[in-house]
CSV table of C-alpha atoms in Angstrom, one decimal:
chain,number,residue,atom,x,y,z
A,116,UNK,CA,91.1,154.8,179.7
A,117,UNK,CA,92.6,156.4,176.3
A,118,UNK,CA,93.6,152.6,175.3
A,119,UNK,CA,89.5,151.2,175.9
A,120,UNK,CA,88.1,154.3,174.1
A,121,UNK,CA,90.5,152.9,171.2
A,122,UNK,CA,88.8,149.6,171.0
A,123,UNK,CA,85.8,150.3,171.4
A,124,UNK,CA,85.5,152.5,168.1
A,125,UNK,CA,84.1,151.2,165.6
A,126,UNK,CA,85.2,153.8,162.7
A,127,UNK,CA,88.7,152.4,163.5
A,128,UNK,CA,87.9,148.9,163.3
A,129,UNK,CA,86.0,149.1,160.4
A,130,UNK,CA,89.3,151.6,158.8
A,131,UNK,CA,91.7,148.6,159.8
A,132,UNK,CA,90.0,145.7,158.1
A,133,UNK,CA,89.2,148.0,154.6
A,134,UNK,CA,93.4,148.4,155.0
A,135,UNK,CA,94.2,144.6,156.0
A,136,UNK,CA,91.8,143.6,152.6
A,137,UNK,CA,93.6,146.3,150.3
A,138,UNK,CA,96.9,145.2,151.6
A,139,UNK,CA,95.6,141.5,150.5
A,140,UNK,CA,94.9,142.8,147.5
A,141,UNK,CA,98.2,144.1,146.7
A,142,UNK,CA,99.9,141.3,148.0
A,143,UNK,CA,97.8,139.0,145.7
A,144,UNK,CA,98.4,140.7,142.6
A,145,UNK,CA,101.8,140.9,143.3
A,146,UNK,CA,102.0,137.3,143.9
A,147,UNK,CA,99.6,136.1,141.4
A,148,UNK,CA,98.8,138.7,138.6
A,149,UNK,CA,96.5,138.5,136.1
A,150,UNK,CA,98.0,137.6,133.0
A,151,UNK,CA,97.7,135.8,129.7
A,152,UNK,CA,99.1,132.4,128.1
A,153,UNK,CA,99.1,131.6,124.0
A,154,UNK,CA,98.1,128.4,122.7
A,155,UNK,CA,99.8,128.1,118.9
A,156,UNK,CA,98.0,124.8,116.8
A,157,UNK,CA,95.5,123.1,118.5
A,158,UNK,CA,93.8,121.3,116.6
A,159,UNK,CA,89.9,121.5,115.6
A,160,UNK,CA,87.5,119.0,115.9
A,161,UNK,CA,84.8,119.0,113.3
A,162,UNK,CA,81.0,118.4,114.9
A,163,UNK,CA,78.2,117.8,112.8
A,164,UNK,CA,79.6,116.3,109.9
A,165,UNK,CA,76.0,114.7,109.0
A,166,UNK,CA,74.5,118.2,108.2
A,167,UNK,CA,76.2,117.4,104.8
A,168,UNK,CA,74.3,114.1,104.7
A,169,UNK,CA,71.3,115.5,103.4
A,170,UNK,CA,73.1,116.9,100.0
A,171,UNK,CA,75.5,113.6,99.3
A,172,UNK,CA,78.7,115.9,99.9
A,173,UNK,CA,81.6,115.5,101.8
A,174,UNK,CA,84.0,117.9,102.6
A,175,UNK,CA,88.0,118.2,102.9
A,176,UNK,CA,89.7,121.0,104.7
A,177,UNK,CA,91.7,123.5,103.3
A,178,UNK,CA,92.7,125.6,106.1
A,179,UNK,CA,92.1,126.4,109.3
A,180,UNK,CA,92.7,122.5,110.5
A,181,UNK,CA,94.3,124.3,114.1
A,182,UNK,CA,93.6,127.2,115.8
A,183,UNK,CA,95.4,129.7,117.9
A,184,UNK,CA,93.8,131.7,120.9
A,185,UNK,CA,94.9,133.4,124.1
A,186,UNK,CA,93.8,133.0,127.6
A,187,UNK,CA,93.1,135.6,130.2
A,188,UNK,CA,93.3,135.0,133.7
A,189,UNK,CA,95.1,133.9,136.9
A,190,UNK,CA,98.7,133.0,136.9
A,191,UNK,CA,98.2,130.4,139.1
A,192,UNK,CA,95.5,129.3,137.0
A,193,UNK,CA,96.9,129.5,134.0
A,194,UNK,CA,99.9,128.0,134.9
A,195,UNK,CA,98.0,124.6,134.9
A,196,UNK,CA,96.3,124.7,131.6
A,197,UNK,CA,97.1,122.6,128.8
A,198,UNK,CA,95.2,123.1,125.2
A,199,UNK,CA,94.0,119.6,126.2
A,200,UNK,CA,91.5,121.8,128.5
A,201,UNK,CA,89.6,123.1,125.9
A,202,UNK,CA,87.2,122.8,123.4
A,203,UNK,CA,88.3,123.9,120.2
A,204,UNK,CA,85.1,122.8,117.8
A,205,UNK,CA,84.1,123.5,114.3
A,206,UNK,CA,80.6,123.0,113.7
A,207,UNK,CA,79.5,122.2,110.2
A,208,UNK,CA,76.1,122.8,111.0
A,209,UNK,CA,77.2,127.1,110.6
A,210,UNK,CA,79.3,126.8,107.6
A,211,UNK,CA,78.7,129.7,105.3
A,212,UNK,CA,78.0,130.2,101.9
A,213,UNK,CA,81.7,130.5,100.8
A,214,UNK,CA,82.2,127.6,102.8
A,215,UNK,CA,83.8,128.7,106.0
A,216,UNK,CA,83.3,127.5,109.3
A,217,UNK,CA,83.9,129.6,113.0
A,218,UNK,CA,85.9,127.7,115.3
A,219,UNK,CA,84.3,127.7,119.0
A,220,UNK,CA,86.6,127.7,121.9
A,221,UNK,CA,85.6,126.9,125.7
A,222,UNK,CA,87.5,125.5,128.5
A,223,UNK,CA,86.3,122.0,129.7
A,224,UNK,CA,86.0,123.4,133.5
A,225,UNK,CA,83.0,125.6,133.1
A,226,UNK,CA,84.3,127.1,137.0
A,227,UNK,CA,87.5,128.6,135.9
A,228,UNK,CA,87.8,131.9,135.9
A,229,UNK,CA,89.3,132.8,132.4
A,230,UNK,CA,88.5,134.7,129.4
A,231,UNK,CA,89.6,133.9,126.4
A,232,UNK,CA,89.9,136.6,123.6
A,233,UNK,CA,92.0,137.0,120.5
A,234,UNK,CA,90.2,134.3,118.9
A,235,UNK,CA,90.0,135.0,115.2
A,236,UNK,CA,90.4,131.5,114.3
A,237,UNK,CA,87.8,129.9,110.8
A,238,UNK,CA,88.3,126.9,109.0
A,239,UNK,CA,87.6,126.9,104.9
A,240,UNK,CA,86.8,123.4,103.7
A,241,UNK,CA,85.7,122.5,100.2
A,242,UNK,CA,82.5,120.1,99.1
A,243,UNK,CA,82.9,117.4,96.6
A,244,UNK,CA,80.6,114.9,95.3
A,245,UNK,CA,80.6,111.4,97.3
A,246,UNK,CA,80.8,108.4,95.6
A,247,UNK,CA,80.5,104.6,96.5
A,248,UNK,CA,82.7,101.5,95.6
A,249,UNK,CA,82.9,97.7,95.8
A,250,UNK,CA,86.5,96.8,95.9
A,251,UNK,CA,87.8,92.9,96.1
A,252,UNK,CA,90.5,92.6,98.9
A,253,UNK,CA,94.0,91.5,97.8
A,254,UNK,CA,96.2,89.7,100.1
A,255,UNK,CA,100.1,90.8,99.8
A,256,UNK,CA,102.6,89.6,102.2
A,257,UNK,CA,105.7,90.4,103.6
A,258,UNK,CA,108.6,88.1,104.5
A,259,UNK,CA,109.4,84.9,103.5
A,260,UNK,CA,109.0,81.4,104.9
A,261,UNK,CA,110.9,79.1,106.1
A,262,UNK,CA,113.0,77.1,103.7
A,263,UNK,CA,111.3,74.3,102.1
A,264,UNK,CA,107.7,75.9,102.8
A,265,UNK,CA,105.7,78.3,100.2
A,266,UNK,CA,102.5,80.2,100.3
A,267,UNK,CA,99.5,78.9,99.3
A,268,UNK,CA,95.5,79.9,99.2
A,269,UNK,CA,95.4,83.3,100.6
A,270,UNK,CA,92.0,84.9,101.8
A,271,UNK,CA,90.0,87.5,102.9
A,272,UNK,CA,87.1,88.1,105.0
A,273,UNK,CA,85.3,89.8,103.9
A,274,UNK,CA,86.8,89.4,100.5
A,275,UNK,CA,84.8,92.4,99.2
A,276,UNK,CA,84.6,95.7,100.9
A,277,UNK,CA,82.2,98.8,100.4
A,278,UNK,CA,83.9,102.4,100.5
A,279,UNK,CA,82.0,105.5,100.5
A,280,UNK,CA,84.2,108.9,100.1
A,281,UNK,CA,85.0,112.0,97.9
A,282,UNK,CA,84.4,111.5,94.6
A,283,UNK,CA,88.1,111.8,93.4
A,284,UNK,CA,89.4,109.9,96.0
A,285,UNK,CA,87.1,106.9,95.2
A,286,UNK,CA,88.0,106.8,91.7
A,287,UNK,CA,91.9,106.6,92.5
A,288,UNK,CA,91.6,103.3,93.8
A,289,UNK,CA,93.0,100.6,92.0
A,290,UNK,CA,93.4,98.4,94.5
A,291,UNK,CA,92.1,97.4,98.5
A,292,UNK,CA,95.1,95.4,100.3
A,293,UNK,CA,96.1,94.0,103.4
A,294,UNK,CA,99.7,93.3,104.2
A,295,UNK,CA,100.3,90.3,106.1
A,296,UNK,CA,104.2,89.4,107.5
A,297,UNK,CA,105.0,85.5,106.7
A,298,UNK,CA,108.6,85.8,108.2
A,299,UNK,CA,110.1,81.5,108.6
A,300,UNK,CA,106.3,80.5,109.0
A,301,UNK,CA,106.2,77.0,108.7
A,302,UNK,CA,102.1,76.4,109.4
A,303,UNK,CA,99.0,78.0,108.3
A,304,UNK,CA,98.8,81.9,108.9
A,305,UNK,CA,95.6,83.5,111.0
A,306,UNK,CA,95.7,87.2,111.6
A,307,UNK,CA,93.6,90.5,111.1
A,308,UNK,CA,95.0,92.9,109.0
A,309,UNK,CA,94.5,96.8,108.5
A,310,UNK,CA,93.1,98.0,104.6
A,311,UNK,CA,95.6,99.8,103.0
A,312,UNK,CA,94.2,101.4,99.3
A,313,UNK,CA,96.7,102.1,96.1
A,314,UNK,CA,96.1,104.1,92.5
A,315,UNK,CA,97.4,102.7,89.5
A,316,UNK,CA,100.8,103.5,90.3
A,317,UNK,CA,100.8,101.9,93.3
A,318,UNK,CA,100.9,104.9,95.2
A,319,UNK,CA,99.2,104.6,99.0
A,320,UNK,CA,95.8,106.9,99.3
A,321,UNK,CA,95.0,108.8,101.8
A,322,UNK,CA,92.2,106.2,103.8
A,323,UNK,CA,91.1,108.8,106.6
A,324,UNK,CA,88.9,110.5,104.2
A,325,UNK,CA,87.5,107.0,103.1
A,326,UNK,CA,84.7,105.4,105.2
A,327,UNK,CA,84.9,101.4,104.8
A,328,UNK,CA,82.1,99.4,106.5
A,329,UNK,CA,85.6,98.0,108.3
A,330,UNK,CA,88.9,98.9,108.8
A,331,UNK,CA,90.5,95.6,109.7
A,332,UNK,CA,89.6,91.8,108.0
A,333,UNK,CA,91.0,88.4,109.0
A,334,UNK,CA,93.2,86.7,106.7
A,335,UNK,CA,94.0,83.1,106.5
A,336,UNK,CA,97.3,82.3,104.5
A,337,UNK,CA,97.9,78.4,103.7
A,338,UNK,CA,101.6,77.5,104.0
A,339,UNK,CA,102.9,74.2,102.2
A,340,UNK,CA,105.6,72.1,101.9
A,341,UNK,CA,108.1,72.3,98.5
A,342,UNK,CA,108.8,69.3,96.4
A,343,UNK,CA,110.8,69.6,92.6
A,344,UNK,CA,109.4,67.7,90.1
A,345,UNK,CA,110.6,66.5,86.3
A,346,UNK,CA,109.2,68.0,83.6
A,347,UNK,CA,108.5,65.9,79.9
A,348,UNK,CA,107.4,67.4,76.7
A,349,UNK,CA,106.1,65.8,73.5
A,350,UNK,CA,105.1,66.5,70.2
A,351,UNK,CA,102.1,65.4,68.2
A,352,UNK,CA,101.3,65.3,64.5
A,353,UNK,CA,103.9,64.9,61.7
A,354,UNK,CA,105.8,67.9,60.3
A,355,UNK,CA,105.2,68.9,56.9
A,356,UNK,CA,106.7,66.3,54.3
A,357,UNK,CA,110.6,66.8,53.4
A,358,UNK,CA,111.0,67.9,57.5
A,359,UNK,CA,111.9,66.2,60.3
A,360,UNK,CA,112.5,67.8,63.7
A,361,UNK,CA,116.4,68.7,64.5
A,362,UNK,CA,116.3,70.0,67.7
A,363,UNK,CA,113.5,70.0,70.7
A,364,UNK,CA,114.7,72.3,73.6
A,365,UNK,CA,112.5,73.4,76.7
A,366,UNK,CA,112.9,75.3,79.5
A,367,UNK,CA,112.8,74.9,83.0
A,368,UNK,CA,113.1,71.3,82.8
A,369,UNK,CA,112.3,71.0,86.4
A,370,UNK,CA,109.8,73.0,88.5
A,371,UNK,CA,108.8,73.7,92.3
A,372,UNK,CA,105.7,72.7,93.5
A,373,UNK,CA,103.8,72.8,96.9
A,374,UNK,CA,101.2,71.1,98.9
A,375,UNK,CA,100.5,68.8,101.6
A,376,UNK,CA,102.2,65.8,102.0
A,377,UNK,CA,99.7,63.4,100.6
A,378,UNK,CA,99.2,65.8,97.2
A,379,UNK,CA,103.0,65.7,96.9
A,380,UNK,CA,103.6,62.0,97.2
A,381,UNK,CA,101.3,61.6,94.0
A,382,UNK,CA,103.1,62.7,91.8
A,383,UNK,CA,106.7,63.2,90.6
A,384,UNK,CA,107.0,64.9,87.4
A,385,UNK,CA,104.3,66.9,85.0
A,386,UNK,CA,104.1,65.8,80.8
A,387,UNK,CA,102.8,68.3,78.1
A,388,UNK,CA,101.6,66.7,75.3
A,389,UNK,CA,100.1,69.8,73.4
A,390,UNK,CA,103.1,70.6,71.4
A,391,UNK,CA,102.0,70.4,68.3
A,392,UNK,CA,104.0,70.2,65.0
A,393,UNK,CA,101.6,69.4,62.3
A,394,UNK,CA,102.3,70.7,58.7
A,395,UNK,CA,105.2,72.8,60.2
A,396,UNK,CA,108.0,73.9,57.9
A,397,UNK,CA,110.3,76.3,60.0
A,398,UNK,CA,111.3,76.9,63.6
A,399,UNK,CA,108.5,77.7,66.3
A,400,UNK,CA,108.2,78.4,69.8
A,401,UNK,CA,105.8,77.8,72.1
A,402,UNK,CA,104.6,79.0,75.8
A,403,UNK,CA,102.7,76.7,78.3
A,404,UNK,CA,101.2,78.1,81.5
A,405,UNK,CA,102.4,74.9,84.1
A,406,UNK,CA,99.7,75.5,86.3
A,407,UNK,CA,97.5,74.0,83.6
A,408,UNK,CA,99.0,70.6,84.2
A,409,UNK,CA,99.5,70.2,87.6
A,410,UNK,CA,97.5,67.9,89.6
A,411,UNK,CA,94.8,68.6,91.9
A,412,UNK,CA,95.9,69.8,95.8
A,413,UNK,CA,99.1,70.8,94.2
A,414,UNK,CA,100.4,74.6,93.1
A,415,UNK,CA,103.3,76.4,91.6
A,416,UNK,CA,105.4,78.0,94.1
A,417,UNK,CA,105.5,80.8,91.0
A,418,UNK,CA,102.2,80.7,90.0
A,419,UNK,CA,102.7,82.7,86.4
A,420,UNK,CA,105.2,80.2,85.9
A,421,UNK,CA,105.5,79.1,81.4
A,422,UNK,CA,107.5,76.3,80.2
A,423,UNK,CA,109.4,77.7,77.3
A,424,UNK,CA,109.3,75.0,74.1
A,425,UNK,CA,111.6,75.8,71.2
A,426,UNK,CA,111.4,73.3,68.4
A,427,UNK,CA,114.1,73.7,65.9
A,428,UNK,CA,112.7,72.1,62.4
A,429,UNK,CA,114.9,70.6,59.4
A,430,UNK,CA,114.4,70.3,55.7
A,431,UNK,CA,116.0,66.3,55.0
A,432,UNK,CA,117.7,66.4,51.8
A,433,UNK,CA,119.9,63.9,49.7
A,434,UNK,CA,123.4,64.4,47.9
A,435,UNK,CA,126.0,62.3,46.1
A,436,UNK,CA,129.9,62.3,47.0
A,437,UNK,CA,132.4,60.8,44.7
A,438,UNK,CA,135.0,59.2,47.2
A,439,UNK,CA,138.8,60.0,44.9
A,440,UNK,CA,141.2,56.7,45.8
A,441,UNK,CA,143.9,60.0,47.5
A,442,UNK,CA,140.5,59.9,50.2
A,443,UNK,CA,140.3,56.4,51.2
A,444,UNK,CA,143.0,55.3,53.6
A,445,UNK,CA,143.6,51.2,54.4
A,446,UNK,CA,143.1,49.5,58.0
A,447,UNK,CA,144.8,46.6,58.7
A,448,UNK,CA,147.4,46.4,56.7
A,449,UNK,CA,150.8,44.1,56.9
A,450,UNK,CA,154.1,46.3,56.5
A,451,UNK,CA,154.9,43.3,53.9
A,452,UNK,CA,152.9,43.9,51.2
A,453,UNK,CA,152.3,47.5,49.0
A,454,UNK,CA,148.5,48.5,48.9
A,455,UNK,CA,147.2,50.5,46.0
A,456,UNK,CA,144.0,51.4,44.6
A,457,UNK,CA,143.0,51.2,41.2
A,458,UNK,CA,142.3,54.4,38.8
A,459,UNK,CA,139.3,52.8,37.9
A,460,UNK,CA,137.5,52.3,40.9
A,461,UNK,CA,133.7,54.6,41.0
A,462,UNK,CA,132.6,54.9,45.3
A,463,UNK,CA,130.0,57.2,45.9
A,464,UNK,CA,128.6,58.1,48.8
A,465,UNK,CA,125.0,59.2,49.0
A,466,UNK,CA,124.2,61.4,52.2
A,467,UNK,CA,121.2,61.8,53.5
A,468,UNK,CA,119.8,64.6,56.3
A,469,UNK,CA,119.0,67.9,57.0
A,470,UNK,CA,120.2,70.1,54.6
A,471,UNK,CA,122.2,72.5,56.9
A,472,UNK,CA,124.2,69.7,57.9
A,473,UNK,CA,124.4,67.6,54.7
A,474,UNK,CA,125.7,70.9,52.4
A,475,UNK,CA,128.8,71.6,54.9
A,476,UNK,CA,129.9,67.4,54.7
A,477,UNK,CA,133.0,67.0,52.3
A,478,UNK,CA,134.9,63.4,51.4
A,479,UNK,CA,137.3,63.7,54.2
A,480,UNK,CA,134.8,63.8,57.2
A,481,UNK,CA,133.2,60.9,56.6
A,482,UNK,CA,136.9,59.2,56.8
A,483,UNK,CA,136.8,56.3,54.3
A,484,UNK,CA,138.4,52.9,54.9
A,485,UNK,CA,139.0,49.6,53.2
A,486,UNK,CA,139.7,47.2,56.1
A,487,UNK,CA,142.2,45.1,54.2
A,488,UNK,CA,143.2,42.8,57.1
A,489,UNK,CA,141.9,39.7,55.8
A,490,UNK,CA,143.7,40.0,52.1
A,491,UNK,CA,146.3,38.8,50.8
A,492,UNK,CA,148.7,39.6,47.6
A,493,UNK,CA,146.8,39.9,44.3
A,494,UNK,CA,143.8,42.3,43.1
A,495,UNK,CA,140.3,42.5,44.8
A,496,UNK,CA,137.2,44.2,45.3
A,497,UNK,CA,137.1,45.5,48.6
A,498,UNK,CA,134.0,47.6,50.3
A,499,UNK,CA,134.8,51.2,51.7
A,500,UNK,CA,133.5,52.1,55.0
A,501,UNK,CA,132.5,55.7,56.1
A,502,UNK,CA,131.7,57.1,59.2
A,503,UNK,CA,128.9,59.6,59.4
A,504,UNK,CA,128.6,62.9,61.8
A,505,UNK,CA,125.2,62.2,63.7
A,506,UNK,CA,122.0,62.4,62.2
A,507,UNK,CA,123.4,61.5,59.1
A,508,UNK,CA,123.1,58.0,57.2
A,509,UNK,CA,125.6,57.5,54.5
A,510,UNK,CA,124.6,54.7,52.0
A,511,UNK,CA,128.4,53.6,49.9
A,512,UNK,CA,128.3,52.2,46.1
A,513,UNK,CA,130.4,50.9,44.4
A,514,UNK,CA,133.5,48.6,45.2
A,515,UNK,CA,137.5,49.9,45.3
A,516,UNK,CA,140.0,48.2,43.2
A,517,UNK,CA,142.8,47.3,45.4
A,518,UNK,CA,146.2,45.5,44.6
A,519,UNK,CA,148.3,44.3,47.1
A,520,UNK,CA,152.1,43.3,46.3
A,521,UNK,CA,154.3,41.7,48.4
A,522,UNK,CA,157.5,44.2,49.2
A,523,UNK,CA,160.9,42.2,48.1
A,524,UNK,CA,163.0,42.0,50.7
């Protein structure tokens, strides 16, 4: 009866369930708390960037490019949040007058049940002047092909690109490229390569604040077979009078070319005929680009390639040598007869050359002879041979007087 009476009052039932939920209540924030979780440099996204538009600016950042910010919630919740969950927005749209910018942050689940706080996060940016650009595209390679193969035509399309972009940026760029790896290729090259720009000092610029009307172009590369050729050089017009030319030295004397097979097999070596010596008195050089005198279809494996034409010049001069009988030896002689050349006897040689040569020449180099193979005893008039260094023609007058006794025996 006691135990019914129990039951059946509702003051108790109503005092049992207020402790069963403030027991829950202690059990779940024992077991799941309310906490907080930091998230150290996630980075801002910028919003609005055309707001600028209107007033041909664009803007860099100076700080403020993350953002730090603590959550407030669940730990269960919590414990599942990455900074990937949030927004974390910079709208340009609110930028102030000293150019800062309040970072927004909001979790991408509009149902959790966080708060976030300690948010003091702004980014500072700076405005610049924008500026336009036409830039051609240079193609640069890396690699090197197979042997017996060199690069040809290379190309871009497009070949000219249009950049818009801070002002000081822009005017860095020296040049647009795209690199293009030519490793043992042996055929044609088709790709799609990604614009790189350079200053002056070939220094790489940073390209995400430059907006390109593309970011990748295709780029075909010819590859071509190799063939070494001859190369002939000759003068034209006369030197001036009293010269003649000593020396004619050129460099390379044979050069690398490519093409396709047909372009090759017409031709085998490459003549310049533009060296020109007319009225010259002295030494000159001169500096021909090859690529002037090559054939159609055909190209320089080194396309800034010069044959190097050094033309050494000569004044020709005259001068009299008076050959002394001590100088002259005898060829052909018999070991039976004495041979002996008269004090009398006037041979001169006259040398003629270039003058260089012709001073430095004494009696004994040019190595007189009287071939005296075909006399006999008595006295006779003989000739006197010389023999001239090259270059060099040596004209003899006069006759030696040579007496030939028989040796008693």
């Amino acid at each position: 009866m006691k135990k019914r009476k129990i039951l059946n009052n509702p003051g108790l039932k109503v005092l049992s369930f207020a402790l069963a939920v403030l027991l829950w209540l202690v059990v779940a924030n024992i077991e799941n708390p309310v906490t907080t979780k930091q998230f150290r440099d996630v980075e801002v996204s910028i919003i609005n960037e055309s707001a600028l538009n209107s007033i041909n600016k664009v803007y860099e950042v100076k700080s403020g490019a993350t953002a730090t910010f603590t959550v407030k919630g669940r730990r269960s919740v919590l414990d599942d949040l990455h900074a990937d969950d949030f927004n974390v927005v910079a709208d340009l749209s609110h930028m102030s007058e000293v150019y800062s910018v309040p970072v927004e942050i909001s979790p991408k689940n509009d149902n959790l049940n966080i708060e976030i706080y300690r948010n003091m996060n702004t980014m500072v940016v700076a405005l610049e002047d924008e500026l336009e650009g036409s830039f051609a595209v240079k193609v640069d390679t890396t690699g090197e092909v197979a042997n017996g193969y060199a690069l040809g035509e290379r190309e871009a399309k497009p070949n000219i690109i249009e950049v818009t972009g801070p002002k000081s940026l822009i005017q860095k760029i020296d040049s647009v490229r795209v690199t293009v790896d030519v490793e043992h290729a042996r055929e044609d090259i088709s790709a799609k390569g990604e614009l790189e720009y350079y200053n002056k000092d070939n220094e790489l610029l940073d390209k995400t604040r430059i907006d390109a009307e593309t970011n990748k172009v295709d780029v075909s590369i010819q590859v071509l077979k190799t063939k070494q050729i001859g190369v002939k050089v000759n003068t034209i017009g006369s030197l001036a009078k009293g010269y003649s030319v000593e020396d004619l030295n050129f460099e390379p004397q044979e050069i690398t070319i490519a093409g396709r097979d047909e372009a090759l097999a017409q031709v085998d070596e490459i003549t310049i005929n533009d060296v020109d010596i007319s009225g010259l008195d002295k030494d000159t050089e001169y500096s021909f680009k090859v690529a002037d005198y090559l054939p159609k279809d055909v190209v320089l494996t080194d396309p800034e390639q010069k044959i190097m034409v050094t033309l050494k010049v000569g004044q020709i001069t005259s001068r009299t040598l008076t050959l002394n009988r001590s100088q002259i030896d005898f060829a052909g002689g018999l070991s039976k007869y004495r041979y002996t050349i008269g004090k009398d006897s006037q041979v001169k040689v006259v040398l003629t050359g270039f003058k260089d040569v012709i001073d430095t020449i004494t009696s004994s180099d040019l190595n007189p002879m009287i071939d005296v193979s075909d006399f006999t005893a008595g006295n006779h008039l003989c000739n006197v041979t010389v023999t001239a260094p090259e270059n060099v023609t040596a004209v003899v007058s006069g006759k030696a007087q040579v007496k030939i006794e028989k040796i008693e025996e």
